[in-house]
Amino acid sequence: MIGNSIAKIHSALGFSVKKLNYLGDWGTQFGKLIYAYQKYGDEKKLKEHPIQHLQELYVKINASMTEEIEQESRDIFKKLENGDKDLIKIWKQFKELSLVEFDHVYDLLGVTFDDVQAESDFNKKAEEVFSELEKKKLVVESQGAYIVDLEKYNLGVSIVKKMDGTTIYASRDLAAAISRQEKYKFEKLIYEVGAEQELHFKQFFKILELMGYTWSKNLEHASHGLYLGTDGKKLSTRQGKSYKMIDIWDSISEKIEKMVEQNSKLDKKEIDKRTMIITRAAIVYGDLKNYRRRDLIFDSEKIVLMEGETGPYMLYTYARANSILNKIKFKKKEKIVEEEPTKEEVKLVKTLSQYPDVLMKAYKDSDPSQIANYAFAVAKQFNSFYENCTVVGDTKEEYRAQVIYAYKTVLGNALDLLGIQVLDEM
């Protein structure tokens, strides 16, 4: 959601943007997962609920981890990297079934991609990068691994290859960055990845610089915080303590549907449509209103409220503005009627005029929360205007309608940048 919004912000400012989904489909953890599947797996469960079953297996294998299992898992991954046909078949099944579920969630959230890449795509290229690192004398052998020593930059050491010959995600990330530059000739490459990977990104950006790639200065890590449990503690996939977005969606959608069904005039198709749009707004706004680096406790009760700093409230104020304009049969005019403005009108227009500056700052900081917070501020200002200024039938109806139209346009634009679809009526 954060990456999708950052992409939309850049597009709004004229950039040609490519959105890439980068799948972490390679690494020792897949050795563990295949070991667990061979020992405890159920093919029927895998096909019916792939993400859930794989997560159950991952929790189970980590709970029973021993040095022997750890070694067997490493051996399995080594065989996988060497192209073992049976293991590749299992791995592909994991990936393909998981992607179906991922795509369903992306579709619900309104997130699209121009390209889907995976760590496994850069396996061969990672070997070439390792050879390049050796030629440039950037690699040293240390404590059972090949590393790039970045101590003098206060960045520690970065492991780029294990002694058993298997690649590691650092070398695959290096390979992926080089390939993307060759393919896209980008002005900027933004990685929207968790803050816990901050050191990794600093290391691999520095390694690219040391390799002589001057474009490495155009790489950015737009980090995000963690989703925390209601107890404020970090969620762990290994321990089985994590949220699945589809479960969050279903829970919130159920609440929203009951609210929408209170309008007895709607047919089933319209109820489903509105439920989907409001649910998406609740989840997306509930996430993006927070500064991306801040950890987030997701409160499913609060984000569905029709008042306060919520997605449904944003949609409601947009629909209210649209309803007023429809009531007076408003038509946009090139020349705005000039009237002596009231205090509330001035406040709203001033807030609306801040939008270009907010957009530019959100772009510079790669921070959608600035758009989200602005949307709430302007919505509050509109409600104050609405409560204090009569529109329909007033002598200033035409002038105030122009102000409302400007509000509706700005709010709709801001919500679109967050990835939120609007409703003309609620």
Coordinates of C-alpha atoms in Angstrom, one line a residue:
M1 CA 0.0 0.0 0.0
I2 CA 2.9 2.4 0.8
G3 CA 4.7 1.6 -2.4
N4 CA 1.6 1.9 -4.4
S5 CA 0.9 5.3 -3.0
I6 CA 4.6 6.4 -3.5
A7 CA 4.3 5.3 -7.2
K8 CA 1.1 7.3 -7.6
I9 CA 2.6 10.4 -6.1
H10 CA 5.5 10.2 -8.6
S11 CA 3.2 9.6 -11.5
A12 CA 1.2 12.7 -10.5
L13 CA 4.3 14.8 -10.8
G14 CA 5.1 13.6 -14.3
F15 CA 7.4 10.7 -13.7
S16 CA 7.2 7.6 -15.9
V17 CA 6.8 4.9 -13.1
K18 CA 7.3 1.2 -13.2
K19 CA 5.9 -0.7 -10.2
L20 CA 7.8 -3.9 -9.5
N21 CA 6.7 -6.7 -7.2
Y22 CA 9.9 -8.5 -5.9
L23 CA 9.2 -11.9 -4.5
G24 CA 11.4 -13.4 -1.8
D25 CA 11.1 -16.9 -3.3
W26 CA 14.7 -18.1 -2.7
G27 CA 17.0 -18.8 0.2
T28 CA 17.7 -21.2 3.0
Q29 CA 14.2 -20.8 4.4
F30 CA 12.9 -22.7 1.4
G31 CA 15.2 -25.5 2.3
K32 CA 13.4 -25.6 5.7
L33 CA 10.0 -25.3 4.1
I34 CA 10.6 -28.2 1.7
Y35 CA 12.0 -30.3 4.5
A36 CA 8.9 -29.6 6.6
Y37 CA 6.6 -30.3 3.6
Q38 CA 8.2 -33.6 2.9
K39 CA 7.9 -34.6 6.5
Y40 CA 4.5 -33.1 7.6
G41 CA 2.9 -31.7 4.4
D42 CA -0.6 -32.3 3.1
E43 CA -1.1 -31.8 -0.7
K44 CA -4.8 -31.2 -0.3
K45 CA -4.3 -28.5 2.3
L46 CA -1.6 -27.0 0.2
K47 CA -3.9 -26.7 -2.8
E48 CA -6.9 -25.4 -0.8
H49 CA -5.1 -22.9 1.5
P50 CA -1.5 -22.6 0.4
I51 CA -0.4 -19.6 2.5
Q52 CA -2.0 -21.0 5.6
H53 CA -0.6 -24.5 5.2
L54 CA 2.9 -23.2 4.4
Q55 CA 2.8 -20.9 7.4
E56 CA 1.8 -23.8 9.6
L57 CA 4.7 -25.9 8.3
Y58 CA 7.1 -23.0 8.8
V59 CA 6.0 -22.6 12.4
K60 CA 6.2 -26.3 13.1
I61 CA 9.7 -26.7 11.6
N62 CA 11.1 -23.7 13.5
A63 CA 9.6 -25.0 16.7
S64 CA 11.3 -28.3 16.4
M65 CA 14.6 -27.0 14.9
T66 CA 17.8 -28.9 15.7
E67 CA 21.3 -28.7 14.3
E68 CA 20.6 -31.8 12.3
I69 CA 17.4 -30.3 10.7
E70 CA 19.2 -27.1 10.1
Q71 CA 21.9 -28.9 8.2
E72 CA 19.4 -31.0 6.2
S73 CA 17.6 -27.8 5.3
R74 CA 20.9 -26.2 4.0
D75 CA 21.6 -29.4 2.0
I76 CA 18.1 -29.2 0.4
F77 CA 18.6 -25.6 -0.6
K78 CA 22.0 -26.4 -2.0
K79 CA 20.4 -29.1 -4.2
L80 CA 17.7 -26.6 -5.1
E81 CA 20.3 -24.1 -6.3
N82 CA 22.0 -26.9 -8.3
G83 CA 18.7 -27.6 -10.1
D84 CA 17.4 -30.8 -8.5
K85 CA 14.3 -31.5 -10.5
D86 CA 12.1 -33.0 -7.8
L87 CA 12.9 -30.1 -5.4
I88 CA 12.4 -27.5 -8.1
K89 CA 8.9 -29.1 -8.8
I90 CA 7.9 -28.7 -5.1
W91 CA 9.3 -25.2 -4.9
K92 CA 7.4 -24.1 -8.1
Q93 CA 4.2 -25.5 -6.6
F94 CA 4.7 -23.5 -3.5
K95 CA 5.3 -20.3 -5.5
E96 CA 2.5 -20.7 -8.1
L97 CA -0.2 -21.5 -5.5
S98 CA 1.0 -18.7 -3.2
L99 CA 0.9 -16.2 -6.1
V100 CA -2.8 -16.9 -6.7
E101 CA -3.5 -15.9 -3.2
F102 CA -1.2 -12.9 -3.3
D103 CA -2.8 -11.6 -6.5
H104 CA -6.3 -11.9 -4.9
V105 CA -5.2 -9.7 -2.0
Y106 CA -3.5 -7.2 -4.3
D107 CA -6.7 -7.0 -6.4
L108 CA -8.8 -6.3 -3.3
L109 CA -6.4 -3.5 -2.2
G110 CA -6.3 -2.0 -5.7
V111 CA -2.6 -2.6 -6.0
T112 CA -1.2 -3.4 -9.5
F113 CA 2.3 -4.1 -10.8
D114 CA 4.0 -3.5 -14.1
D115 CA 6.4 -6.3 -13.6
V116 CA 6.8 -9.2 -11.2
Q117 CA 10.4 -10.3 -10.3
A118 CA 11.7 -12.8 -7.9
E119 CA 15.0 -13.5 -6.1
S120 CA 15.2 -16.8 -8.0
D121 CA 15.4 -14.8 -11.3
F122 CA 18.8 -13.5 -10.3
N123 CA 20.5 -16.7 -9.2
K124 CA 22.8 -16.9 -12.2
K125 CA 23.4 -13.1 -12.3
A126 CA 24.4 -13.3 -8.6
E127 CA 27.2 -15.6 -9.5
E128 CA 28.4 -13.1 -12.2
V129 CA 28.2 -10.3 -9.6
F130 CA 30.3 -12.4 -7.2
S131 CA 32.9 -12.9 -9.8
E132 CA 32.9 -9.1 -10.4
L133 CA 33.4 -8.5 -6.7
E134 CA 36.4 -10.8 -6.7
K135 CA 37.9 -9.1 -9.7
K136 CA 37.6 -5.8 -8.0
K137 CA 39.1 -7.2 -4.9
L138 CA 36.2 -6.4 -2.7
V139 CA 35.6 -9.9 -1.4
V140 CA 37.5 -11.5 1.5
E141 CA 37.0 -14.9 3.1
S142 CA 36.0 -14.7 6.8
Q143 CA 34.6 -17.1 9.3
G144 CA 33.2 -19.5 6.9
A145 CA 31.8 -17.1 4.4
Y146 CA 32.7 -14.6 1.6
I147 CA 32.2 -11.0 2.8
V148 CA 32.6 -7.4 1.7
D149 CA 34.2 -5.6 4.6
L150 CA 32.5 -2.2 5.2
E151 CA 33.8 -1.6 8.7
K152 CA 35.5 1.7 7.7
Y153 CA 32.2 3.0 6.6
N154 CA 30.6 2.0 9.9
L155 CA 28.5 -0.6 8.1
G156 CA 29.9 -3.8 9.4
V157 CA 30.4 -6.7 7.0
S158 CA 28.1 -7.9 4.3
I159 CA 28.0 -11.7 3.5
V160 CA 27.7 -12.2 -0.2
K161 CA 28.2 -15.9 -0.5
K162 CA 28.3 -18.9 1.8
M163 CA 31.3 -21.3 1.9
D164 CA 29.1 -24.1 0.6
G165 CA 28.7 -22.1 -2.6
T166 CA 25.1 -21.0 -2.1
T167 CA 24.2 -17.4 -2.8
I168 CA 22.6 -15.1 -0.3
Y169 CA 20.0 -12.4 -0.6
A170 CA 22.7 -9.6 -0.6
S171 CA 24.3 -10.9 -3.8
R172 CA 20.9 -11.5 -5.4
D173 CA 19.9 -7.9 -4.5
L174 CA 23.1 -6.6 -6.1
A175 CA 22.3 -8.6 -9.2
A176 CA 18.7 -7.4 -9.3
A177 CA 19.7 -3.7 -9.0
I178 CA 22.3 -4.0 -11.8
S179 CA 19.7 -5.8 -14.0
R180 CA 17.1 -3.1 -13.4
Q181 CA 19.4 -0.3 -14.3
E182 CA 20.3 -2.1 -17.5
K183 CA 16.6 -2.6 -18.3
Y184 CA 15.0 0.6 -17.2
K185 CA 17.8 3.2 -17.1
F186 CA 16.0 4.7 -14.0
E187 CA 16.4 8.1 -12.5
K188 CA 15.4 6.8 -9.1
L189 CA 14.9 3.3 -7.7
I190 CA 12.8 3.1 -4.5
Y191 CA 12.8 0.0 -2.3
E192 CA 9.7 0.0 -0.1
V193 CA 10.8 -2.6 2.5
G194 CA 10.7 -2.9 6.3
A195 CA 12.9 -0.8 8.5
E196 CA 14.5 -3.9 10.0
Q197 CA 16.4 -4.2 6.7
E198 CA 17.9 -0.7 6.9
L199 CA 21.5 -1.9 7.4
H200 CA 21.2 -4.4 4.5
F201 CA 20.2 -1.6 2.2
K202 CA 22.9 0.8 3.4
Q203 CA 25.4 -2.1 2.8
F204 CA 24.3 -3.1 -0.6
F205 CA 24.0 0.6 -1.8
K206 CA 27.6 1.1 -0.6
I207 CA 28.8 -2.1 -2.3
L208 CA 27.4 -0.9 -5.7
E209 CA 29.2 2.4 -5.2
L210 CA 32.5 0.6 -4.5
M211 CA 31.9 -1.4 -7.6
G212 CA 31.9 1.8 -9.6
Y213 CA 28.2 2.1 -10.3
T214 CA 27.6 5.8 -10.1
W215 CA 23.9 5.4 -10.4
S216 CA 23.9 3.8 -6.9
K217 CA 23.3 7.4 -5.6
N218 CA 19.8 7.1 -7.1
L219 CA 18.8 4.2 -4.9
E220 CA 16.5 4.9 -2.0
H221 CA 15.2 2.7 0.9
A222 CA 11.7 3.9 1.8
S223 CA 11.4 1.9 5.0
H224 CA 8.3 1.1 6.9
G225 CA 7.6 0.0 10.5
L226 CA 6.1 -3.2 11.8
Y227 CA 2.5 -4.3 12.4
L228 CA 2.3 -5.0 16.1
G229 CA -0.2 -7.1 18.0
T230 CA -2.7 -5.5 20.3
D231 CA -0.2 -6.1 23.1
G232 CA 2.3 -3.9 21.3
K233 CA 4.6 -6.7 20.6
K234 CA 6.2 -7.7 17.2
L235 CA 4.4 -10.3 15.2
S236 CA 6.5 -13.3 14.2
T237 CA 5.8 -15.6 11.3
R238 CA 8.1 -18.2 12.8
Q239 CA 6.1 -18.3 16.0
G240 CA 2.8 -18.3 14.1
K241 CA 1.9 -14.8 15.4
S242 CA 1.1 -12.8 12.3
Y243 CA -1.8 -11.1 10.5
K244 CA -2.9 -12.4 7.1
M245 CA -4.2 -9.5 5.1
I246 CA -7.1 -11.6 3.7
D247 CA -8.2 -12.3 7.3
I248 CA -8.1 -8.5 8.1
W249 CA -10.0 -7.8 4.9
D250 CA -12.7 -10.4 5.7
S251 CA -13.2 -9.1 9.2
I252 CA -13.5 -5.5 8.2
S253 CA -15.6 -6.3 5.1
E254 CA -18.1 -8.1 7.3
K255 CA -18.5 -5.0 9.5
I256 CA -18.8 -2.6 6.5
E257 CA -21.4 -4.8 4.7
K258 CA -23.7 -4.6 7.7
M259 CA -23.5 -0.8 7.7
V260 CA -24.1 -0.7 3.9
E261 CA -27.1 -3.0 4.1
Q262 CA -28.9 -0.5 6.3
N263 CA -29.7 1.3 3.1
S264 CA -32.7 -0.8 2.0
K265 CA -32.8 0.9 -1.5
L266 CA -29.6 -0.9 -2.6
D267 CA -29.5 -4.1 -4.6
K268 CA -27.0 -6.9 -3.9
K269 CA -24.6 -5.7 -6.7
E270 CA -24.5 -2.2 -5.3
I271 CA -24.1 -3.4 -1.7
D272 CA -21.1 -5.6 -2.8
K273 CA -19.5 -2.7 -4.7
R274 CA -19.8 -0.2 -1.9
T275 CA -18.6 -2.7 0.7
M276 CA -15.5 -3.4 -1.4
I277 CA -14.7 0.3 -1.9
I278 CA -15.3 1.3 1.8
T279 CA -13.4 -1.7 3.1
R280 CA -10.4 -0.8 0.9
A281 CA -10.6 2.8 2.1
A282 CA -10.7 1.7 5.7
I283 CA -7.7 -0.5 5.4
V284 CA -5.6 1.7 3.1
Y285 CA -6.3 4.9 5.0
G286 CA -5.8 3.1 8.3
D287 CA -2.3 2.2 7.2
L288 CA -1.2 5.3 5.3
K289 CA -2.3 7.9 7.8
N290 CA 0.6 6.8 9.9
Y291 CA 4.2 7.9 9.2
R292 CA 5.6 4.9 7.3
R293 CA 8.6 4.3 9.6
R294 CA 6.4 4.2 12.7
D295 CA 5.2 0.8 14.0
L296 CA 1.5 0.3 13.8
I297 CA -1.1 -1.4 16.0
F298 CA -3.9 -2.1 13.5
D299 CA -7.3 -1.5 15.3
S300 CA -10.0 -3.0 13.2
E301 CA -12.8 -1.5 15.4
K302 CA -11.6 2.1 14.9
I303 CA -10.8 2.1 11.2
V304 CA -14.4 1.3 10.2
L305 CA -15.9 4.3 12.1
M306 CA -17.8 6.9 10.0
E307 CA -16.2 9.7 12.0
G308 CA -12.7 10.8 12.9
E309 CA -9.5 10.0 11.0
T310 CA -10.8 7.0 9.0
G311 CA -11.2 6.0 5.4
P312 CA -15.0 5.7 5.6
Y313 CA -15.1 9.3 7.0
M314 CA -13.1 10.5 4.0
L315 CA -15.5 8.9 1.6
Y316 CA -18.5 10.3 3.5
T317 CA -17.3 13.9 3.3
Y318 CA -16.6 13.4 -0.5
A319 CA -20.1 12.0 -1.0
R320 CA -21.6 14.8 1.0
A321 CA -19.9 17.4 -1.2
N322 CA -21.1 15.6 -4.3
S323 CA -24.7 15.4 -2.9
I324 CA -24.8 19.2 -2.5
L325 CA -23.5 19.8 -6.0
N326 CA -26.1 17.4 -7.4
K327 CA -28.9 19.1 -5.4
I328 CA -28.2 22.5 -7.0
K329 CA -27.4 20.9 -10.5
F330 CA -24.0 22.4 -10.4
K331 CA -22.0 23.0 -13.6
K332 CA -18.4 23.9 -13.6
K333 CA -17.6 27.4 -14.9
E334 CA -14.3 28.7 -16.2
K335 CA -14.8 32.1 -14.4
I336 CA -15.4 31.9 -10.7
V337 CA -18.1 34.2 -9.3
E338 CA -16.4 36.7 -7.0
E339 CA -18.0 37.3 -3.6
E340 CA -16.8 38.7 -0.3
P341 CA -15.7 35.6 1.6
T342 CA -16.6 34.6 5.1
K343 CA -14.1 33.5 7.7
E344 CA -15.0 29.8 7.1
E345 CA -14.7 30.2 3.3
V346 CA -11.3 31.7 3.6
K347 CA -10.1 28.9 5.9
L348 CA -11.3 26.2 3.5
V349 CA -9.8 27.9 0.4
K350 CA -6.5 28.5 2.2
T351 CA -6.3 24.8 3.2
L352 CA -7.1 23.8 -0.4
S353 CA -4.4 26.0 -1.7
Q354 CA -1.8 24.1 0.4
Y355 CA -2.3 20.9 -1.6
P356 CA 0.5 21.4 -4.2
D357 CA 3.0 22.1 -1.4
V358 CA 1.8 19.0 0.5
L359 CA 2.1 16.9 -2.6
M360 CA 5.7 18.1 -3.3
K361 CA 6.8 17.4 0.3
A362 CA 5.2 13.9 0.2
Y363 CA 7.2 13.3 -3.0
K364 CA 10.5 14.5 -1.5
D365 CA 10.0 12.4 1.7
S366 CA 8.4 9.4 0.0
D367 CA 5.8 9.7 2.7
P368 CA 2.1 9.1 1.8
S369 CA 1.0 9.9 5.4
Q370 CA 1.4 13.6 4.5
I371 CA -1.2 13.2 1.8
A372 CA -3.5 11.2 4.2
N373 CA -3.1 13.8 7.0
Y374 CA -3.8 16.6 4.7
A375 CA -6.9 14.9 3.4
F376 CA -8.3 14.7 6.9
A377 CA -7.4 18.3 7.7
V378 CA -9.2 19.6 4.6
A379 CA -12.2 17.3 5.3
K380 CA -12.5 18.7 8.8
Q381 CA -12.3 22.2 7.4
F382 CA -15.0 21.4 4.8
N383 CA -17.3 20.1 7.6
S384 CA -16.8 23.3 9.5
F385 CA -17.6 25.3 6.3
Y386 CA -20.7 23.1 5.8
E387 CA -22.0 23.7 9.3
N388 CA -21.5 27.4 9.2
C389 CA -22.3 28.3 5.6
T390 CA -25.7 27.7 3.9
V391 CA -25.4 26.7 0.3
V392 CA -28.7 25.6 -1.2
G393 CA -30.9 28.6 -1.8
D394 CA -28.5 31.1 -0.4
T395 CA -27.6 34.3 -2.2
K396 CA -24.0 33.0 -2.4
E397 CA -25.1 29.6 -3.7
E398 CA -23.1 29.8 -6.9
Y399 CA -19.9 31.0 -5.3
R400 CA -20.0 28.5 -2.5
A401 CA -20.8 25.7 -5.0
Q402 CA -17.5 26.6 -6.7
V403 CA -15.7 26.3 -3.4
I404 CA -17.3 22.9 -2.8
Y405 CA -16.4 21.7 -6.3
A406 CA -12.8 22.7 -5.6
Y407 CA -12.9 20.8 -2.3
K408 CA -14.3 17.7 -4.0
T409 CA -11.6 17.9 -6.7
V410 CA -8.7 18.2 -4.3
L411 CA -10.0 15.5 -1.8
G412 CA -10.7 13.1 -4.7
N413 CA -7.2 13.7 -6.1
A414 CA -5.6 13.2 -2.7
L415 CA -7.5 10.0 -2.0
D416 CA -6.6 8.6 -5.4
L417 CA -2.9 9.2 -4.6
L418 CA -3.5 7.0 -1.5
G419 CA -5.1 4.3 -3.7
I420 CA -8.6 5.0 -2.5
Q421 CA -11.6 4.9 -4.8
V422 CA -14.3 7.4 -4.0
L423 CA -18.1 7.0 -3.9
D424 CA -20.5 9.6 -5.2
E425 CA -23.0 8.7 -2.6
M426 CA -23.1 6.8 0.7

